[in-house]
Tab-separated table of C-alpha atoms in Angstrom:
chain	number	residue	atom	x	y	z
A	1	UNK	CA	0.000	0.000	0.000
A	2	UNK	CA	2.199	2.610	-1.098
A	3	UNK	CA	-0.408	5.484	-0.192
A	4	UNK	CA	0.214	4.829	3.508
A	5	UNK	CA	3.890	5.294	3.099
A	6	UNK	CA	3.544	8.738	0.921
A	7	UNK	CA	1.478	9.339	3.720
A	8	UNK	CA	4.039	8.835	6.517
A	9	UNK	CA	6.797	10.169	4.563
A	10	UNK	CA	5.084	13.574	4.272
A	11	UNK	CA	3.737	13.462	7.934
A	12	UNK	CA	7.415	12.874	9.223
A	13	UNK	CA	8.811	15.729	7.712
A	14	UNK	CA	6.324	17.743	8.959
A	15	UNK	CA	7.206	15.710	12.670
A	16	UNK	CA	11.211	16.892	12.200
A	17	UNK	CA	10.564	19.933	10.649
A	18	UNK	CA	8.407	20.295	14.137
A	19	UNK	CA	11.366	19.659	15.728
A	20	UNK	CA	14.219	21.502	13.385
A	21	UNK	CA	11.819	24.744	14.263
A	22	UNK	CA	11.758	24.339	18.060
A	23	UNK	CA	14.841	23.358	19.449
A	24	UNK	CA	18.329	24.661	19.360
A	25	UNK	CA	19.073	28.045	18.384
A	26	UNK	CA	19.336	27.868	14.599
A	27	UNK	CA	15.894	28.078	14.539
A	28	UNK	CA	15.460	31.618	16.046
A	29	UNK	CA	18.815	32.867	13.963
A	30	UNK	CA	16.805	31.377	10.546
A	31	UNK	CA	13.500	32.780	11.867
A	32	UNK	CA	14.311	36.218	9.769
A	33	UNK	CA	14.183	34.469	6.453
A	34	UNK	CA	10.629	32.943	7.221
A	35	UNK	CA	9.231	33.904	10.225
A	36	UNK	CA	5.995	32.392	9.218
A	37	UNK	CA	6.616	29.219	8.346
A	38	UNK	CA	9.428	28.165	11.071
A	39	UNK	CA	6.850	29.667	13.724
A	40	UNK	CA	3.726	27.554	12.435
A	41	UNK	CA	6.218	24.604	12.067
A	42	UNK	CA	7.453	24.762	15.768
A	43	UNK	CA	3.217	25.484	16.789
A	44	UNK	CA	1.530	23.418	14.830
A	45	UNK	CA	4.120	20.436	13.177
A	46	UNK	CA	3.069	18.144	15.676
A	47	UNK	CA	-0.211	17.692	14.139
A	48	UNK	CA	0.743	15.405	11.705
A	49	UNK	CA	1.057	12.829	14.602
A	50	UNK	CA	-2.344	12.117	13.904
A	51	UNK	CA	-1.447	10.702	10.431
A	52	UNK	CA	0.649	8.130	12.418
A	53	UNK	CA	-2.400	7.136	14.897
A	54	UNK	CA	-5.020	6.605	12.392
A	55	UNK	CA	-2.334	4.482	10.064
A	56	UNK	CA	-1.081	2.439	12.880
A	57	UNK	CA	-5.316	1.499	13.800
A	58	UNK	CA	-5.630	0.632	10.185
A	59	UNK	CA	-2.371	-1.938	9.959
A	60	UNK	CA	-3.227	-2.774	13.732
A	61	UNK	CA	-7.154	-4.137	12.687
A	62	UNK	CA	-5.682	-5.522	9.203
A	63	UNK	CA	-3.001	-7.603	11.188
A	64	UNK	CA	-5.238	-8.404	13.951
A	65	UNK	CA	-8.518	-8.833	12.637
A	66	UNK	CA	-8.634	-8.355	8.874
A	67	UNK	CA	-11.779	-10.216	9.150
A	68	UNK	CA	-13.489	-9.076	12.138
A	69	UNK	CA	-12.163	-11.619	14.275
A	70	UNK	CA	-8.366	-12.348	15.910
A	71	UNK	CA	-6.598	-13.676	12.911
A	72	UNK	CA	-5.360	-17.302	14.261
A	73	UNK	CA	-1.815	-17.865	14.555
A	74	UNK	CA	0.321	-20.512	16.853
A	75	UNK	CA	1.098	-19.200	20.371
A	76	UNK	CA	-0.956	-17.646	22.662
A	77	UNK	CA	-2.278	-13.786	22.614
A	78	UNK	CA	0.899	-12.347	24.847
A	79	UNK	CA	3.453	-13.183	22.520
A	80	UNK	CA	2.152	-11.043	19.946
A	81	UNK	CA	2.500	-8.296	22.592
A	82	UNK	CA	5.657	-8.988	22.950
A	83	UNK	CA	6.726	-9.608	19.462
A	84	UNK	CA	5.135	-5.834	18.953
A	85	UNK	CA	7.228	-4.514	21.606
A	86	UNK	CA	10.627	-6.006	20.347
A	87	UNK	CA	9.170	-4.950	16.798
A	88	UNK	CA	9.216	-1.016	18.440
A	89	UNK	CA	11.828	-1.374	20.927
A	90	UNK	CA	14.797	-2.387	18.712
A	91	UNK	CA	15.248	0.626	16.820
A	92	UNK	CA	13.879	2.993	19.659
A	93	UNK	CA	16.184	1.438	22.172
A	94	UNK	CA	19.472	1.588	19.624
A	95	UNK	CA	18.057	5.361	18.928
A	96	UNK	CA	18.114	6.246	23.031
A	97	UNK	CA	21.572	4.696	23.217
A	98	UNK	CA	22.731	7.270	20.594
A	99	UNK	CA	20.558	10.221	22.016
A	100	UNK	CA	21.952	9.713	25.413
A	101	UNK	CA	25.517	9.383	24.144
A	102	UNK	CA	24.823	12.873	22.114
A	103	UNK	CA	23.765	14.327	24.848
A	104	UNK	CA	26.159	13.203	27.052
A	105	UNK	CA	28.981	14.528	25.094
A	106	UNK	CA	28.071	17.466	24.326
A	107	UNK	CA	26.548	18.747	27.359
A	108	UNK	CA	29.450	20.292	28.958
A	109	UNK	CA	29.669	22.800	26.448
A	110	UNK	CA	26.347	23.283	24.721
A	111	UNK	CA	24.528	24.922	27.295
A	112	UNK	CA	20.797	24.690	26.110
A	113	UNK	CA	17.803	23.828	27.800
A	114	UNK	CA	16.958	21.332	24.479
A	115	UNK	CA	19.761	19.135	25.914
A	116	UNK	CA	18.240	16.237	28.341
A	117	UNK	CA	19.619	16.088	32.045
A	118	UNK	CA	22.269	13.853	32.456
A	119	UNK	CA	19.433	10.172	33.284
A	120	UNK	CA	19.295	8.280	36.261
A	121	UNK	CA	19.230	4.384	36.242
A	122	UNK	CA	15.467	4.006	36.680
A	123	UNK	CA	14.669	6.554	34.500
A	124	UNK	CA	16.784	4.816	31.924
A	125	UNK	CA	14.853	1.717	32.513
A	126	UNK	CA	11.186	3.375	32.580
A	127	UNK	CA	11.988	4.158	28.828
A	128	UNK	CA	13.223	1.360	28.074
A	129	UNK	CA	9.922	-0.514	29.181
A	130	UNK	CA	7.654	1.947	27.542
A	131	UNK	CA	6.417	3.422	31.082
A	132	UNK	CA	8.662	6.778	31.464
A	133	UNK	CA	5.492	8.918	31.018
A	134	UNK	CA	3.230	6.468	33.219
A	135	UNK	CA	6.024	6.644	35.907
A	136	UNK	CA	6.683	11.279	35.772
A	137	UNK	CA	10.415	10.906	34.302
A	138	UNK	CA	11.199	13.288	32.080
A	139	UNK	CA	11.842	12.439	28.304
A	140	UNK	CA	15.714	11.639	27.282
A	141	UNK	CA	15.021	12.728	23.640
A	142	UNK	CA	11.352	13.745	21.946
A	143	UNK	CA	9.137	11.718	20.361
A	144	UNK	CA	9.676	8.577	22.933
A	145	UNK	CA	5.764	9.902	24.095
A	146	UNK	CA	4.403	8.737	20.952
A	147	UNK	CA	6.546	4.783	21.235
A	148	UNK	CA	5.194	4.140	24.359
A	149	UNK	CA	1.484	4.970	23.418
A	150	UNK	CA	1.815	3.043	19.835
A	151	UNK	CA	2.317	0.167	22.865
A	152	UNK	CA	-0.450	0.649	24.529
A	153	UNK	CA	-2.983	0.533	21.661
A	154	UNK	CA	-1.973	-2.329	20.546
A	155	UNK	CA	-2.602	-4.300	23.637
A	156	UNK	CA	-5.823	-2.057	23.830
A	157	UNK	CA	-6.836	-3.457	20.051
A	158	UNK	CA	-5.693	-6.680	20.986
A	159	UNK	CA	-7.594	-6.711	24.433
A	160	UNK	CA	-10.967	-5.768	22.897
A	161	UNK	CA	-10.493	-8.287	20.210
A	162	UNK	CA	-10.074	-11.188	22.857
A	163	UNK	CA	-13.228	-9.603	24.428
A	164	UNK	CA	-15.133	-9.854	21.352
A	165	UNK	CA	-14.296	-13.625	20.923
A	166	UNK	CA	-14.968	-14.006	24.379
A	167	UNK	CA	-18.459	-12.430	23.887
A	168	UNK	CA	-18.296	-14.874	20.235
A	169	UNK	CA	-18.365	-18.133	22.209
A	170	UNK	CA	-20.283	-17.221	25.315
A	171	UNK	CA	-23.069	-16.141	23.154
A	172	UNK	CA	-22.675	-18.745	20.404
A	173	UNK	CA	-22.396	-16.078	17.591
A	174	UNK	CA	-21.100	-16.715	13.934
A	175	UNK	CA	-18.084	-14.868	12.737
A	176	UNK	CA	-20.280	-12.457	10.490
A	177	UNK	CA	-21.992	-11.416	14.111
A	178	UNK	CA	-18.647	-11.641	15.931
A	179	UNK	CA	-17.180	-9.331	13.210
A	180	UNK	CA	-19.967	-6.648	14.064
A	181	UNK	CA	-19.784	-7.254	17.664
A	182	UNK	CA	-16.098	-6.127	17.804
A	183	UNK	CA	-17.329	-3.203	15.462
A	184	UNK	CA	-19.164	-2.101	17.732
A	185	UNK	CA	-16.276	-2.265	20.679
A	186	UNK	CA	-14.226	-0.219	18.614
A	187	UNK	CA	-16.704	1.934	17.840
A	188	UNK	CA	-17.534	2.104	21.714
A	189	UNK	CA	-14.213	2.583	22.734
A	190	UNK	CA	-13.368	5.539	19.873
A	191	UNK	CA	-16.518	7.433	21.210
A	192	UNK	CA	-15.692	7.488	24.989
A	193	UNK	CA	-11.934	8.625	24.396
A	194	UNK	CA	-13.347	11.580	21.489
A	195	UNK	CA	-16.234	12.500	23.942
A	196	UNK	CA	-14.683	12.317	27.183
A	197	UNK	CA	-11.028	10.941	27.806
A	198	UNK	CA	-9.604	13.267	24.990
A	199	UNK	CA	-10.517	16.431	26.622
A	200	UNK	CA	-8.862	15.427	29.746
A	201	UNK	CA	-5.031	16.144	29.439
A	202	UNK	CA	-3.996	14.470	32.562
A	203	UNK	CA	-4.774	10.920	30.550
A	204	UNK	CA	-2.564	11.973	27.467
A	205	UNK	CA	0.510	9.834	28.802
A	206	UNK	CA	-2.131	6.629	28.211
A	207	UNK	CA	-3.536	5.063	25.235
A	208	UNK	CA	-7.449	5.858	26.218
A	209	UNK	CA	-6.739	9.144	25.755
A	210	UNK	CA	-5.691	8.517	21.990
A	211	UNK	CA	-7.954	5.267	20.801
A	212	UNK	CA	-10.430	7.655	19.378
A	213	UNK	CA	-8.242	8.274	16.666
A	214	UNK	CA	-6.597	4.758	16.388
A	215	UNK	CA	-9.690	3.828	16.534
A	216	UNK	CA	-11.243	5.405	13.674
A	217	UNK	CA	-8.201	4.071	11.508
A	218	UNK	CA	-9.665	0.555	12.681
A	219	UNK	CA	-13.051	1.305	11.821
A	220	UNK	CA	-11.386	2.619	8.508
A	221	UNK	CA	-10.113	-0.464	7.575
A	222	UNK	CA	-13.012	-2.579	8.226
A	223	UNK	CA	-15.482	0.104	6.466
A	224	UNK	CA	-13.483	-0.297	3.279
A	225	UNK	CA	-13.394	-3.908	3.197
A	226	UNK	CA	-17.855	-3.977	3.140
A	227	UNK	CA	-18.623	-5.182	-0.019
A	228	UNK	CA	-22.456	-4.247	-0.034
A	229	UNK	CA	-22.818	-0.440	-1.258
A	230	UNK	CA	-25.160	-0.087	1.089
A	231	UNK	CA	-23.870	-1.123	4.336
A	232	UNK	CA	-20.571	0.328	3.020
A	233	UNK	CA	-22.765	3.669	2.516
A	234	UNK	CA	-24.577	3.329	5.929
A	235	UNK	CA	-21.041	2.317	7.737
A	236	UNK	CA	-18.714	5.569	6.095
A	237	UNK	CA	-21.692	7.811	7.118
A	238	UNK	CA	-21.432	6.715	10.845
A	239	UNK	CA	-17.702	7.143	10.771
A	240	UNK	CA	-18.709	10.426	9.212
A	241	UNK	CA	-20.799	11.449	12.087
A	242	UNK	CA	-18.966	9.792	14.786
A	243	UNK	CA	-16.096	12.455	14.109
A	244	UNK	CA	-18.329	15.705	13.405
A	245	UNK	CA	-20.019	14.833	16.985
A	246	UNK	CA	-16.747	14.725	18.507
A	247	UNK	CA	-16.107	18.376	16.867
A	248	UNK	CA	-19.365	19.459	17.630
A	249	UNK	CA	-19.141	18.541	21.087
A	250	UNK	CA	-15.634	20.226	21.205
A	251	UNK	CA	-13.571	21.545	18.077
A	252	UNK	CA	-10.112	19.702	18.547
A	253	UNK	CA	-8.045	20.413	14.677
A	254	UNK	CA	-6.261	17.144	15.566
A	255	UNK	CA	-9.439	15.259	15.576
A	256	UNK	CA	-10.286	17.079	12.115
A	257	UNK	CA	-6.639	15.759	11.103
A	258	UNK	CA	-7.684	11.962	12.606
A	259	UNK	CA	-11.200	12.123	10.763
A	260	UNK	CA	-10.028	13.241	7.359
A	261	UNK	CA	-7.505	10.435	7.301
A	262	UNK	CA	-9.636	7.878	8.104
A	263	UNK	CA	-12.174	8.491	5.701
A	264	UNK	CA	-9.731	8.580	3.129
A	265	UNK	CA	-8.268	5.490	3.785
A	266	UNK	CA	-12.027	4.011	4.247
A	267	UNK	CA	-12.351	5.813	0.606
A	268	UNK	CA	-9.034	4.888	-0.866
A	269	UNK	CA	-9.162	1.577	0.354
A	270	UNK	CA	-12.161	0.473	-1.470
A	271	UNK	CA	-11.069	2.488	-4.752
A	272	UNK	CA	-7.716	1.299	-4.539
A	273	UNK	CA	-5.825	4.124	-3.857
A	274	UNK	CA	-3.788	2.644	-1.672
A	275	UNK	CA	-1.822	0.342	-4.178
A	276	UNK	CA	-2.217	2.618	-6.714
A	277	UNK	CA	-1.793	6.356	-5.736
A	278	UNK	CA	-1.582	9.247	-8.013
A	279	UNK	CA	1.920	9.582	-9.945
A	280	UNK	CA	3.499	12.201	-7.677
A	281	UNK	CA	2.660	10.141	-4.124
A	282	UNK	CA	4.209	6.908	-5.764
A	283	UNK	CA	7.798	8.563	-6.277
A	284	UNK	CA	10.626	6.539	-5.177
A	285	UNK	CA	12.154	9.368	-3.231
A	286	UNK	CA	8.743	10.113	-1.211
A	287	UNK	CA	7.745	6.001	-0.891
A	288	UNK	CA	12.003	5.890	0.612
A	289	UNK	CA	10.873	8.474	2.784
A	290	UNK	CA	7.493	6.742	4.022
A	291	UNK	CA	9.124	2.970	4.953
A	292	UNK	CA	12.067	4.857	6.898
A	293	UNK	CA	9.790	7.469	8.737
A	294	UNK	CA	9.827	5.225	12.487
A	295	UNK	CA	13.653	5.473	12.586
A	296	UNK	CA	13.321	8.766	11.245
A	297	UNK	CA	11.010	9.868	13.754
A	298	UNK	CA	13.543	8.026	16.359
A	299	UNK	CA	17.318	9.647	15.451
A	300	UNK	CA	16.611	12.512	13.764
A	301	UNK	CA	16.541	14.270	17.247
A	302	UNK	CA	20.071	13.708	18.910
A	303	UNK	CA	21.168	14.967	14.993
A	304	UNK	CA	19.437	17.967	15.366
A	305	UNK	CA	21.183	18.628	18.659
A	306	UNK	CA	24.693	17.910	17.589
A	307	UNK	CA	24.627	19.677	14.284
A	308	UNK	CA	22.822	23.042	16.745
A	309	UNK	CA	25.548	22.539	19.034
A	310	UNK	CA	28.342	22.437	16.837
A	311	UNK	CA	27.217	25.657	14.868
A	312	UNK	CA	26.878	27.103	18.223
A	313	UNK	CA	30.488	26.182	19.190
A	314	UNK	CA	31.767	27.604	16.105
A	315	UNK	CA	30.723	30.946	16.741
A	316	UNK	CA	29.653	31.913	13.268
A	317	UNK	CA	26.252	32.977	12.828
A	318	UNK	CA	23.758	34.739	10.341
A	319	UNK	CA	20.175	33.782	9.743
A	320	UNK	CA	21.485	31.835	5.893
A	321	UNK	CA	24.400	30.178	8.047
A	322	UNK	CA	21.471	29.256	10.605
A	323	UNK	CA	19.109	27.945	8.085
A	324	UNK	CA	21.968	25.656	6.269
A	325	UNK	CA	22.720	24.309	9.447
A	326	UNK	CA	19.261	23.419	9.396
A	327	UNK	CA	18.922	22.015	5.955
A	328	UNK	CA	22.458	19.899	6.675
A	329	UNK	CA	20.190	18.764	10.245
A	330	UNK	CA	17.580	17.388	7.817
A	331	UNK	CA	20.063	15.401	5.657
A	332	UNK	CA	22.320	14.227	8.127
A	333	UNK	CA	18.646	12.908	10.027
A	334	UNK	CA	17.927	10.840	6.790
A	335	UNK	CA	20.764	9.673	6.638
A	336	UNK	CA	21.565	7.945	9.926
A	337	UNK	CA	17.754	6.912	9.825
A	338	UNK	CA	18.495	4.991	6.560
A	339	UNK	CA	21.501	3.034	8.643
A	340	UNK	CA	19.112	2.466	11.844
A	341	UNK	CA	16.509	1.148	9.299
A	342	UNK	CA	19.243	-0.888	7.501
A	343	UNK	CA	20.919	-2.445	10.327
A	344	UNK	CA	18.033	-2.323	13.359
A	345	UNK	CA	14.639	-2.176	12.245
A	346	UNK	CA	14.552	-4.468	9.120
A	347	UNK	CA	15.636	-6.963	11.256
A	348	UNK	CA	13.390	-9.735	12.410
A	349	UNK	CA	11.835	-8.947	16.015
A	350	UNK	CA	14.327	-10.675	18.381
A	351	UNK	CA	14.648	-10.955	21.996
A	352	UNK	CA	17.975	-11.200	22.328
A	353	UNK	CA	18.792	-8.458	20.369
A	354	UNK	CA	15.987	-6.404	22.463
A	355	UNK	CA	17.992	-7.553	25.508
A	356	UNK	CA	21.466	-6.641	24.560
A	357	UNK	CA	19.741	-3.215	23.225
A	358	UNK	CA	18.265	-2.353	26.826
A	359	UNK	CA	21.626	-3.577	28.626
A	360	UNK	CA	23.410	-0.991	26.187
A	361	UNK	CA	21.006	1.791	27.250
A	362	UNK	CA	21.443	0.923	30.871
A	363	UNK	CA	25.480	1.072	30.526
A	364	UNK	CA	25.656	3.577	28.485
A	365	UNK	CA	23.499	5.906	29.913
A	366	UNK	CA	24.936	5.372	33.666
A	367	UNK	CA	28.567	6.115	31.340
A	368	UNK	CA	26.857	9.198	30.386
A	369	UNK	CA	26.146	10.011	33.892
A	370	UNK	CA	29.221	9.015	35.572
């Protein structure tokens, strides 16, 4: 489905571009040339997290469930939790290890408030479990909010699937019944966290208070696959005005982000946009872009850092000098995301290597301290 990485090739830039605009102070030396656009990147970038959600509820229900019901495979239900969380932690764990390390060295004389405290050890091991936000410690590089929460959907998805076929036996339904039952979970589920958890920012460190818009990328997913126009019809229009009741009830532009992209994946998918995507969304470059956007989104911050803090040590600045060093963040980010991509997360999910990941975290970051 090439669409979807287009998609997340476009919404990472946006994410680093986020990033290249807020921290560091190349960013406020560049802001001269285009004080617009850096300020509404280093505002408003962060939006295009929601691109991310609603994909990751659409491959979560077509792995899961592509039919409605847990897809059967050998092994019970908590090793696909696990296999997920070596599938996330092995590049985000090889990604701290370098962040830390960055930081680390050039702490002592980049004096920024971008550049993480020197960690502690059970800070060090809260992120490497996925639970630093759940636990209060404070992030060792950005972006490690959004890891943690992909987590905890995916056991959500999973645990509401295992509910449905729960429901599916105790009530002696068929799988076309089943199917709808779990449906209507999701659909439960989505509601509460657009009407109610979403608006409450104390619950953004868990997943409840972001399932409304995973959850619509399930419902996406499931809505294109109807094959009877009508139903089809009848199913888009309730994702339709499941969303505009959400922004009725309180106008949130992420959830307009969130909506938008699931109905056009509900759309696309039946249409076929998704394997076949107009000309321009199907370049190589962009498609590159799109299947290395998770390390991406995991290195390009310790880059950013380094390349800020070696401009700043070199004393020469102008607002084109800023804005190079800026461009040369960008490329230097795709590039050591191509060789975490290569060498970390193309690799099969593997516990050892998840092990020997955290253990290098843990070292390296009480090195850093020390």
């Amino acid at each position: 489905m090439p669409l979807l990485d287009a998609a997340k090739g476009i919404a990472c830039l946006f994410i680093v571009g986020h990033h290249l605009c807020r921290y560091g102070p190349l960013p406020e030396g560049a802001a001269s040339l285009a004080p617009r656009l850096i300020g509404w990147l280093g505002r408003d970038g962060r939006l295009a997290v929601q691109v991310f959600l609603v994909i990751a509820g659409f491959l979560a229900a077509a792995s899961l469930a592509p039919q409605g019901i847990l897809r059967a495979r050998p092994g019970p239900p908590w090793q696909r939790v696990w296999q997920r969380y070596a599938r996330l932690a092995m590049p985000y764990l090889a990604a701290l290890c370098v962040s830390v390390l960055v930081a680390a060295a050039i702490r002592p004389w980049f004096d920024h408030e971008a550049v993480p405290a020197a960690p502690m050890f059970a800070q060090l091991l809260a992120h490497g479990l996925l639970l630093q936000d759940l636990l209060g410690y404070d992030a060792l590089t950005t972006g490690v909010w959004y890891v943690a929460i992909d987590f905890q959907l995916f056991v959500l998805a999973l645990a509401m699937i295992m509910l449905a076929e729960w429901l599916q036996r105790r009530w002696r339904l068929d799988a076309a019944r089943a199917a709808w039952l779990l449906a209507v979970l999701v659909l439960a589920m989505a509601a509460a966290s657009l009407f109610a958890f979403n608006l409450r920012a104390e619950l953004d460190s868990t997943a409840f208070y972001f399932i409304g818009s995973y959850g619509l990328g399930m419902l996406a997913f499931w809505i294109g696959r109807i094959e009877q126009p009508a139903r089809y019809g009848a199913a888009l229009a309730l994702l339709a005005a499941l969303g505009a009741g959400a922004l009725f009830w309180d106008w949130r532009i992420r959830i307009a982000i969130a909506l938008a992209i699931a109905m056009l994946l509900a759309v696309g998918q039946r249409r076929g946009w998704l394997s076949a995507p107009p000309a321009w969304l199907a370049a190589e470059p962009l498609l590159w872009l799109g299947r290395i956007s998770y390390s991406l989104f995991l290195i390009h911050f310790p880059v950013i850092l380094l390349v800020n803090a070696v401009v700043a040590q070199l004393g020469i600045h102008s607002p084109w000098i800023d804005l190079l060093g800026m461009l040369a963040a960008l490329v230097l980010a795709m590039g050591a995301a191509a060789l975490l991509h290569r060498w970390v997360e193309s690799r099969p999910p593997s516990g050892r290597m998840t092990l020997v990941l955290l253990l290098a975290l843990l070292a390296g970051g009480m090195l850093a301290a020390a």
